[in-house]
Short mmCIF file of C-alpha atoms and ligand atoms in Angstrom, two decimals:
data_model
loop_
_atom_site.label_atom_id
_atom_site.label_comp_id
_atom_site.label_asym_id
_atom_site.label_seq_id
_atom_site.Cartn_x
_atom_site.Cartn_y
_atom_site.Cartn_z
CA UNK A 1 114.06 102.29 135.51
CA UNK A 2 116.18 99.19 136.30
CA UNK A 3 115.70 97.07 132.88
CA UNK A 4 118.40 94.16 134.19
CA UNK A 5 121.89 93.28 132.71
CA UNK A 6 119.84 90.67 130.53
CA UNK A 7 118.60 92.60 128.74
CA UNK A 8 121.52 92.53 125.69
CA UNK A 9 121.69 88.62 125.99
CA UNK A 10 120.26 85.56 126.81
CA UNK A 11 116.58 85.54 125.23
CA UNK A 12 116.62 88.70 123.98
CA UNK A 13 120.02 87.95 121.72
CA UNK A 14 117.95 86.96 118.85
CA UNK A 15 115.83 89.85 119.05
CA UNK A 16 117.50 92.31 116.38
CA UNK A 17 117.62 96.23 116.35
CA UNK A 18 114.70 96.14 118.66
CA UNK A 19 115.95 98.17 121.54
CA UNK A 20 113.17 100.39 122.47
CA UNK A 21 110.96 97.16 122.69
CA UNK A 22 113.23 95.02 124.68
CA UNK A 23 113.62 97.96 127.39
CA UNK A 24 109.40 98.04 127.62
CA UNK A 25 109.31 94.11 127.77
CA UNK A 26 112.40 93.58 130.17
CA UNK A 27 110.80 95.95 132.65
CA UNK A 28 107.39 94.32 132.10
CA UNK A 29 109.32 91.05 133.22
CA UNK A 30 110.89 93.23 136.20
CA UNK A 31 107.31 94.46 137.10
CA UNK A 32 106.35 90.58 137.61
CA UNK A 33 109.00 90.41 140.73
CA UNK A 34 108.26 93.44 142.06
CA UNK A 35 111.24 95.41 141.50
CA UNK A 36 111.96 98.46 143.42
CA UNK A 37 111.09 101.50 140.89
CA UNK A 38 109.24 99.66 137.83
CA UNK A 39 105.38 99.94 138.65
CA UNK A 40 103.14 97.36 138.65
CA UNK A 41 101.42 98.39 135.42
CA UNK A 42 104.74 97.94 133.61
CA UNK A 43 103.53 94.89 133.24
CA UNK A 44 100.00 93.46 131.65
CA UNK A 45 98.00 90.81 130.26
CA UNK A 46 97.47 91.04 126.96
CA UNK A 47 99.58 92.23 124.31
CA UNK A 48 99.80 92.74 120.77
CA UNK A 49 103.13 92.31 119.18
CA UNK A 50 102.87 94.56 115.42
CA UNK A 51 105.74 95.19 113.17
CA UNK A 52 106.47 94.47 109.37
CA UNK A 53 107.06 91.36 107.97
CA UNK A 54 110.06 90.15 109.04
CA UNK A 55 110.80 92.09 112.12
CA UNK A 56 110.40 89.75 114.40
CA UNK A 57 107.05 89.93 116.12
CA UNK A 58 107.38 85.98 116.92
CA UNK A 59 110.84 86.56 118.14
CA UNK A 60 110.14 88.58 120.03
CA UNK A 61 107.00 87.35 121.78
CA UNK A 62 108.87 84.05 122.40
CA UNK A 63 111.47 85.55 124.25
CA UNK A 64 109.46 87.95 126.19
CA UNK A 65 107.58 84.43 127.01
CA UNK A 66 111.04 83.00 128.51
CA UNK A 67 111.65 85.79 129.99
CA UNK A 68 108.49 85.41 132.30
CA UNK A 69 108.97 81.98 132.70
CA UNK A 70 112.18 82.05 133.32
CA UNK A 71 113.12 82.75 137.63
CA UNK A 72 115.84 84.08 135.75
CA UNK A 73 114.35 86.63 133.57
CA UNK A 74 115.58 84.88 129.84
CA UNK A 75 118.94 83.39 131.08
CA UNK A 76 118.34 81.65 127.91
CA UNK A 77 120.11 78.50 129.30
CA UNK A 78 117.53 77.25 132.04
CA UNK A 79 115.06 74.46 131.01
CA UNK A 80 112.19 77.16 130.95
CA UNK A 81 114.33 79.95 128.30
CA UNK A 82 115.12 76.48 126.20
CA UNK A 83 112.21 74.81 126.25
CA UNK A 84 110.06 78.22 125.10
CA UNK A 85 112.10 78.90 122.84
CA UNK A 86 111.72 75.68 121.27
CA UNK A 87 108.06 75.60 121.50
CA UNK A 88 107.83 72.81 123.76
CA UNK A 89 107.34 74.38 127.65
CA UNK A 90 104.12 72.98 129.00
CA UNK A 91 103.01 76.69 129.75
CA UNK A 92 103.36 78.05 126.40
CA UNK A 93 100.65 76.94 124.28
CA UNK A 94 101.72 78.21 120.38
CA UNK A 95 98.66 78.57 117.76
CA UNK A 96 100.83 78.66 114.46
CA UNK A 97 97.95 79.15 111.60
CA UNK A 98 99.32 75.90 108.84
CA UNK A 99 96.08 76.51 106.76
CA UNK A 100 94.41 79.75 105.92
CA UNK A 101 92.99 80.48 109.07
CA UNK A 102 92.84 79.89 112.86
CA UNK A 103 89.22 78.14 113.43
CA UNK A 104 86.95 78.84 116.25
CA UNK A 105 87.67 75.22 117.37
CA UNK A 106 91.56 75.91 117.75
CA UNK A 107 90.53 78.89 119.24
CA UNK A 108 88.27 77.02 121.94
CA UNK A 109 90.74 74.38 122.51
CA UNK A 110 93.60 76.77 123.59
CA UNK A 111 91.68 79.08 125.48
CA UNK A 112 90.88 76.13 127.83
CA UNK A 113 93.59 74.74 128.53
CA UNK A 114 95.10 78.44 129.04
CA UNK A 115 92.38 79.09 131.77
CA UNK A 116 94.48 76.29 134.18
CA UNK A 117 96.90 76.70 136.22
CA UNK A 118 100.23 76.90 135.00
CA UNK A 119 101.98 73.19 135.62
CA UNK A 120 105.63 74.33 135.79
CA UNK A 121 106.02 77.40 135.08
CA UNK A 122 104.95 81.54 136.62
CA UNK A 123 102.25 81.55 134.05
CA UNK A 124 100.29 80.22 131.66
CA UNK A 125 101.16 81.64 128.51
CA UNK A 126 99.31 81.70 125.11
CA UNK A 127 101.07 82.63 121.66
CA UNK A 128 98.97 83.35 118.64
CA UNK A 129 101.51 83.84 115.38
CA UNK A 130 99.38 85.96 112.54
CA UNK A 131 96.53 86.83 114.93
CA UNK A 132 95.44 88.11 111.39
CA UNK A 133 94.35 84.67 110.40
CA UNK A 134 91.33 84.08 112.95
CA UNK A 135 88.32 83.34 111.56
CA UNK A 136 85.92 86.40 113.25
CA UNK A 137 84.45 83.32 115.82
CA UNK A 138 87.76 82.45 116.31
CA UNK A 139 88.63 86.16 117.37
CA UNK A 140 85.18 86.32 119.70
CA UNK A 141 86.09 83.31 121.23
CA UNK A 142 89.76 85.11 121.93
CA UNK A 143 88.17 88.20 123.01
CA UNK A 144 86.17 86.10 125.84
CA UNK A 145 89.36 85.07 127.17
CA UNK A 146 91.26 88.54 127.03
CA UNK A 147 88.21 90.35 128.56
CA UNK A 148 88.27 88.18 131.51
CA UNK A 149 91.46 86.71 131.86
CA UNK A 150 92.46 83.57 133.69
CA UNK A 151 94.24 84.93 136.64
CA UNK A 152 97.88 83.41 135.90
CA UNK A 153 97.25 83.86 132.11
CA UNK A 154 99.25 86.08 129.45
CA UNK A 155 97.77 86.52 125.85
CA UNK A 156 100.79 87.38 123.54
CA UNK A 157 99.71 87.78 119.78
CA UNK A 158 101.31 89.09 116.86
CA UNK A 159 100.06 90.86 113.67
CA UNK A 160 101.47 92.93 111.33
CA UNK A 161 99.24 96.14 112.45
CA UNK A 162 96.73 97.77 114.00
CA UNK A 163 94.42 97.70 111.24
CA UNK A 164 91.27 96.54 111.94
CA UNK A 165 91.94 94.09 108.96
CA UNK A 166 94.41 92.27 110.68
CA UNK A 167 92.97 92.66 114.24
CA UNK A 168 89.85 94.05 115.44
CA UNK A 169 89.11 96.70 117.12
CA UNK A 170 87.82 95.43 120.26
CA UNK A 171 90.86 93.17 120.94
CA UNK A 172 93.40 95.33 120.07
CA UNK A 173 91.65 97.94 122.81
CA UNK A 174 92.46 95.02 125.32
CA UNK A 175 96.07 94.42 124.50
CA UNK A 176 98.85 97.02 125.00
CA UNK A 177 101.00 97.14 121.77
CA UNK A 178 104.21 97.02 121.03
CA UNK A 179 105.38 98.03 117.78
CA UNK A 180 108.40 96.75 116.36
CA UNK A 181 110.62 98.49 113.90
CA UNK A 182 112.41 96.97 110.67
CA UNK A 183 115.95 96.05 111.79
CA UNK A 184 118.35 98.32 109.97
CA UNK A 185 121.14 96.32 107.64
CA UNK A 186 124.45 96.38 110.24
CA UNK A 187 122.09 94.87 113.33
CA UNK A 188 120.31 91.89 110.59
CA UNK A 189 123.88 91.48 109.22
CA UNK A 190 125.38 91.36 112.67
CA UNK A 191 123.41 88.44 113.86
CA UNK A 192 123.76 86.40 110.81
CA UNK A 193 127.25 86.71 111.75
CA UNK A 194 126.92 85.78 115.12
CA UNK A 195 124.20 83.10 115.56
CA UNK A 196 124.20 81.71 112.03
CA UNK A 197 128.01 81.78 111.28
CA UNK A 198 127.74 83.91 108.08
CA UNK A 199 130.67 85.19 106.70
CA UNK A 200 130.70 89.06 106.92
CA UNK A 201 130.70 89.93 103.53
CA UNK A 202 127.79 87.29 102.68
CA UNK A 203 125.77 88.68 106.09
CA UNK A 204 126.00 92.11 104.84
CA UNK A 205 124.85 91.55 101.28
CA UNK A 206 122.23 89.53 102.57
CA UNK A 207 120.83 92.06 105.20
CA UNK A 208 121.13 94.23 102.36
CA UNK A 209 118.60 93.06 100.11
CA UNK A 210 116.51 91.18 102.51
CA UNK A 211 114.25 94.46 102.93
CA UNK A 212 114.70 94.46 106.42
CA UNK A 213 113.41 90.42 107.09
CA UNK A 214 115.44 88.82 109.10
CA UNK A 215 114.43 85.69 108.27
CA UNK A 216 114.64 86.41 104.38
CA UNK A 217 118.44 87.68 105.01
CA UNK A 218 119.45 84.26 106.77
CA UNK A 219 117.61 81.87 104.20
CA UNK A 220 119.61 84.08 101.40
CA UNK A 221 122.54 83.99 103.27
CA UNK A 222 122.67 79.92 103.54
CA UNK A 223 120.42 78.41 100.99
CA UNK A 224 121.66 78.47 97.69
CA UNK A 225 118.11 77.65 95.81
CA UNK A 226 116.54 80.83 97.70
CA UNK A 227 119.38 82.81 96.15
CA UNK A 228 118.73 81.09 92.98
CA UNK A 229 115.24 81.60 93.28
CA UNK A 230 115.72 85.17 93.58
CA UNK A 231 117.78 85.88 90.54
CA UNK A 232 115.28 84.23 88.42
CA UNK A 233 112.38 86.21 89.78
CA UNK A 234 114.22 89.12 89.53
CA UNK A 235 115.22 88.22 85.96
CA UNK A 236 111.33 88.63 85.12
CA UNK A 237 111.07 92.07 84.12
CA UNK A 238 113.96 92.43 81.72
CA UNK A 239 112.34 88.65 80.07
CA UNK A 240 109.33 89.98 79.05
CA UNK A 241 108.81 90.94 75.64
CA UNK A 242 105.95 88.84 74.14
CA UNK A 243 102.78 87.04 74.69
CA UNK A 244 104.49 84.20 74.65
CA UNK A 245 106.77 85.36 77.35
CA UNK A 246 104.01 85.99 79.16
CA UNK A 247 102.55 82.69 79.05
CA UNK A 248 106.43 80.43 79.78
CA UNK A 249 106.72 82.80 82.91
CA UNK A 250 103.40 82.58 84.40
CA UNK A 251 103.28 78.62 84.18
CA UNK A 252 107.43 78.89 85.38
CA UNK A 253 106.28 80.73 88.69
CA UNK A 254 103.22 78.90 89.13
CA UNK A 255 105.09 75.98 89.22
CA UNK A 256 107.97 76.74 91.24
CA UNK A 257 105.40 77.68 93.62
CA UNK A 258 104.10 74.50 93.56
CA UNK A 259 107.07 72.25 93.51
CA UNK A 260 107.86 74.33 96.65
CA UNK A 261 104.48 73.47 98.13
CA UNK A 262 105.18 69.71 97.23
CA UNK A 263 109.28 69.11 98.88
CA UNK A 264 107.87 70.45 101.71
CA UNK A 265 104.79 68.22 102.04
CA UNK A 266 106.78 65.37 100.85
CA UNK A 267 107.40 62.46 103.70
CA UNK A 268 105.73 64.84 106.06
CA UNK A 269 102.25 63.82 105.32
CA UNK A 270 102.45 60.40 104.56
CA UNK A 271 104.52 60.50 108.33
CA UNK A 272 100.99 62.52 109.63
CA UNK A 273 98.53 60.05 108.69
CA UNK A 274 101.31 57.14 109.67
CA UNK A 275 101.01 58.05 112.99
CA UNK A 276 97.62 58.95 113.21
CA UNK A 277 96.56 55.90 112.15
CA UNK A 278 98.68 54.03 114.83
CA UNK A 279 97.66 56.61 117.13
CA UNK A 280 93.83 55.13 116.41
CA UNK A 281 94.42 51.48 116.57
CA UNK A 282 93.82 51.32 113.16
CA UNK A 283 94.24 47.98 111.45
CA UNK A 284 93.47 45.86 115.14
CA UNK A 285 90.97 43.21 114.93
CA UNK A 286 90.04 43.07 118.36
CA UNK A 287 86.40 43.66 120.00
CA UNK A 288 85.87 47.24 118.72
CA UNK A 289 87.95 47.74 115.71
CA UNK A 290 85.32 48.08 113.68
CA UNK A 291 83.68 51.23 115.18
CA UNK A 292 87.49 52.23 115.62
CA UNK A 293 88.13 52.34 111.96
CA UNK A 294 84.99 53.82 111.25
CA UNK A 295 86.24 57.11 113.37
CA UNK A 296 89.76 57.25 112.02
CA UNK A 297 88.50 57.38 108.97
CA UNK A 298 86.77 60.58 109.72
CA UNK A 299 89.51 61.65 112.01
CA UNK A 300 91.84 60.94 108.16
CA UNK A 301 90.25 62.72 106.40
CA UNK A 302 90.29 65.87 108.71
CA UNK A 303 94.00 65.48 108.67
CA UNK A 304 93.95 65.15 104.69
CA UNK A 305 91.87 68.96 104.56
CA UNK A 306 94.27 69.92 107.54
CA UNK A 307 97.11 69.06 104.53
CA UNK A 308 95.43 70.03 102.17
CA UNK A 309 95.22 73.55 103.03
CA UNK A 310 98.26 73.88 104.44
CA UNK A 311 99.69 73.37 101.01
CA UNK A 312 97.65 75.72 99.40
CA UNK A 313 98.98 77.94 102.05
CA UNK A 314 102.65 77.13 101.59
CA UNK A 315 102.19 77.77 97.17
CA UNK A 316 101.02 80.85 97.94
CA UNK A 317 103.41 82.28 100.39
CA UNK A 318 105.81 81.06 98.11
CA UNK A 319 103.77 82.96 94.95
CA UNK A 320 103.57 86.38 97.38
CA UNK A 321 107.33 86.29 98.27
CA UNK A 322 108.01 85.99 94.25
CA UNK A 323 105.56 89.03 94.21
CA UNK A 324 107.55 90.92 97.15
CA UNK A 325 110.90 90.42 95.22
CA UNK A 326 109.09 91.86 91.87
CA UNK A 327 107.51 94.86 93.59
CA UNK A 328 110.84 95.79 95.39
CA UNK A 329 112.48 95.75 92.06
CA UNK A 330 109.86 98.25 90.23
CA UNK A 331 109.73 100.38 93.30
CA UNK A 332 113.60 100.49 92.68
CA UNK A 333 113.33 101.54 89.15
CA UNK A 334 110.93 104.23 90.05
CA UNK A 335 113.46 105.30 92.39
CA UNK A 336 116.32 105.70 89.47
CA UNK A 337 113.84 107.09 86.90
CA UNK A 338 112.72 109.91 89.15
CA UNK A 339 116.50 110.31 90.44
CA UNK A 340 115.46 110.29 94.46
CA UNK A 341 118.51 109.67 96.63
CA UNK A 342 117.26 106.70 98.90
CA UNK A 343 119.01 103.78 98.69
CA UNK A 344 117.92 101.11 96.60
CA UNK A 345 116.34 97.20 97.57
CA UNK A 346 118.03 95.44 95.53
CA UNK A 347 121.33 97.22 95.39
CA UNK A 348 122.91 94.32 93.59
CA UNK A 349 120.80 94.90 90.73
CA UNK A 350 121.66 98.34 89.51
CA UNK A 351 122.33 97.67 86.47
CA UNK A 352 118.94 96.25 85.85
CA UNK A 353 117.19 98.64 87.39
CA UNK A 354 118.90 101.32 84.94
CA UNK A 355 117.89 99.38 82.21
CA UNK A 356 114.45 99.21 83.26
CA UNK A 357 114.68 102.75 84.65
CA UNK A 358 115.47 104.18 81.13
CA UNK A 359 112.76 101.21 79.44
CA UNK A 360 109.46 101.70 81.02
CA UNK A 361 110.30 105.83 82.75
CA UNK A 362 108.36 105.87 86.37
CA UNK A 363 104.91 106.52 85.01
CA UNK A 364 105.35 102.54 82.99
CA UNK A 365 107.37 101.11 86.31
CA UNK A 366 104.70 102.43 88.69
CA UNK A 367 102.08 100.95 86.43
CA UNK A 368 103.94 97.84 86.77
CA UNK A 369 104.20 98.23 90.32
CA UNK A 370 100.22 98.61 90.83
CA UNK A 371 100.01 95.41 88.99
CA UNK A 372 101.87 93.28 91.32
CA UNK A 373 100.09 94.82 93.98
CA UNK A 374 96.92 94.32 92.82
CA UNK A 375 98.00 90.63 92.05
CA UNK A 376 98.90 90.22 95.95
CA UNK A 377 95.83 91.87 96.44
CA UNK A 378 93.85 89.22 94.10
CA UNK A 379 95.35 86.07 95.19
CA UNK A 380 94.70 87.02 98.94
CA UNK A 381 91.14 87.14 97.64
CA UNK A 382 91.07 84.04 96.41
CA UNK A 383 91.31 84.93 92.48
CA UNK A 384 93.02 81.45 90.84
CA UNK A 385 96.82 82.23 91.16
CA UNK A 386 96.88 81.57 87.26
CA UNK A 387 95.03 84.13 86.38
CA UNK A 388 96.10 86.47 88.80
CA UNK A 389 99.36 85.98 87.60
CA UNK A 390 99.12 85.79 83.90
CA UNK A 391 97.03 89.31 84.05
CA UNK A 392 100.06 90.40 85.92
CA UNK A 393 102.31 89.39 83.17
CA UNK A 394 100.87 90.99 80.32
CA UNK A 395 101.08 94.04 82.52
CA UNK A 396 104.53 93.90 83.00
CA UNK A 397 105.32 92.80 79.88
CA UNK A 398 103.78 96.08 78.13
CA UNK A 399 101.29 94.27 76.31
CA UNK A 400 98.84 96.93 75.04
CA UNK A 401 100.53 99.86 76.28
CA UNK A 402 101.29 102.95 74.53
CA UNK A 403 104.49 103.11 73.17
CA UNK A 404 106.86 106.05 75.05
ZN1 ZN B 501 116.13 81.01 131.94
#
């Protein structure tokens, strides 16, 4: 099968340790002009991109979107590869989830104006980050669409599996999926080399306790406060030793979390409702303001919930990446305590993990480990993050536990 001498650049350059899924998607792309050799049903409608955290599901759908776009299958330097992968190519309509959940009305919107004809472009192409997050209207209204496709139109949506949690069944028997793999440590390490500039020995530690997410490995490789931010959740476990422990850690997380939630909101909001105030005419006093300003008010305030739960979003992405850091650390400590060779996630930390190994044996980390789990677990369900962490806390902290 004739895959193309793209294949290990342009678009795809970005797309790391993934080599099994560029082949399938490059000869997809070669299906579309009708290459001598690659049949026709290389190539589909619908697909669903799956892969852990990190691996690059939305990578990897953008590029295979520039690819098709591209006349030059993902040159990666025509105005089609650039303007898809910036998320601005009047063909590729992206549905990035900012609150909790994609709504039906999103959902509507998009499938519309995916049912034209493309304006520019070889298709019309529709991108749906964290399919996981549609409301189940949302998803019918989706399904519509994927059952009887537009005739120029390509569904590309990504989810972290199969489940029928994260997608249901019925879609994800319309899509053809592509699994991705976590990228190994040399292939995340080699492209923070390469596209980010990363000194080798930072890229490699990095890639090395990133857990195999990309995008985790660059933001520790460059950003100082994430590394910062790391250490001190990391620091956790060996802190705890008291009630009151328990209590100055809880409200320290909870409100890192926030303060995160907050710098990032900050300027962008007030910017939002700015515009969309100008946008409305607001403040004219011409024939008509009136019943203008009664409207943006309404159309204000939707934009203030839109905010709104966006930030609650943000605090607790930040909260279930402090959570992710904490559970690859007790999972390491069960790893030392039971003496299994497999290499650690936080090799860095060995010393600490030791310490812990030989504190809490793997019966007390693994306990500890189910706690931050079922804290995950409880904040996804909408438990208060205070209380879902403070429970966690007196976990980890032994509180109540028989003595070993
Ligand atoms: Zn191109």
């Amino acid at each position: 099968m004739t895959t193309g001498a793209v294949a290990a650049g342009g678009v795809w350059a970005d797309v790391v340790g993934q080599e099994a899924a560029i082949e399938e998607l490059t000869a997809a792309v070669a299906a579309t002009h009708g290459d001598p050799g690659v049949p026709a049903a290389a190539m589909t409608h619908a697909w669903l991109f799956t892969g852990p955290p990190g691996s690059g599901r939305s990578t990897a759908a953008k590029a295979f979107a520039a690819a098709l776009q591209c006349a030059d299958r993902g040159c990666g330097e025509c105005t089609h590869c650039r303007t898809v992968l910036h998320g601005t190519h009047a063909d590729v309509r992206t549905v990035v989830p900012e609150g909790l959940t994609i709504s039906v009305k999103e959902m509507r919107a998009v499938v519309q104006l995916a049912s034209r004809r493309p304006a520019t472009a070889r298709r019309q192409i529709v991108l749906i980050e964290d399919a996981d997050r549609l409301t189940e209207s949302a998803a019918n209204a989706l399904l519509k669409a994927v059952e009887e496709p537009p005739p120029y139109t390509v569904f590309l949506l990504c989810a972290p599996s199969t489940h029928p949690e994260d997608v249901s069944v019925t879609i994800r028997s319309r899509c053809r999926v592509l699994n991705l793999r976590t990228p190994s440590v040399p292939a995340i390490a080699e492209v923070l080399a390469r596209r980010d500039g990363v000194d080798p020995e930072t890229a490699t530690w990095a890639a090395s306790v990133s857990g195999g997410h990309v995008g985790r490995a660059r933001r520790l490789a460059r950003d100082g406060d994430a590394r910062e931010q790391r250490a001190r959740i990391l620091a956790v476990p060996g802190a705890l030793r008291s009630l009151g422990d328990v209590f100055a850690e809880s409200g320290e997380l909870l409100e890192a979390a926030k303060a995160e939630a907050r710098s990032m909101a900050d300027g962008r909001d007030a910017t939002e409702i700015e515009e969309l105030k100008v946008a409305l005419g607001a403040g004219g006093t011409g024939k008509g303001a009136a019943g203008a300003a009664r409207g943006s008010v309404g159309a204000v305030r939707e934009l203030e919930r839109r905010q709104k739960s966006r930030a609650t979003r943000t605090e607790r992405d930040v909260l279930d990446r402090a959570l992710i850091d904490l559970s690859g650390f007790y999972r390491d400590v069960i790893v030392r305590a039971v003496g299994a060779r497999v290499p650690l996630t936080n090799p860095d930390l060995t010393a600490d993990v030791d310490t812990a190994a030989s504190r809490f044996g793997a019966t007390g980390a693994l306990r500890r480990l189910d706690a931050v789990l079922a804290c995950r677990e409880a904040i996804e369900l909408n438990v208060k993050p205070q209380i879902a962490v403070e429970a966690l806390m007196t976990v980890l902290a032994g509180i109540g536990e028989p003595a070993r």
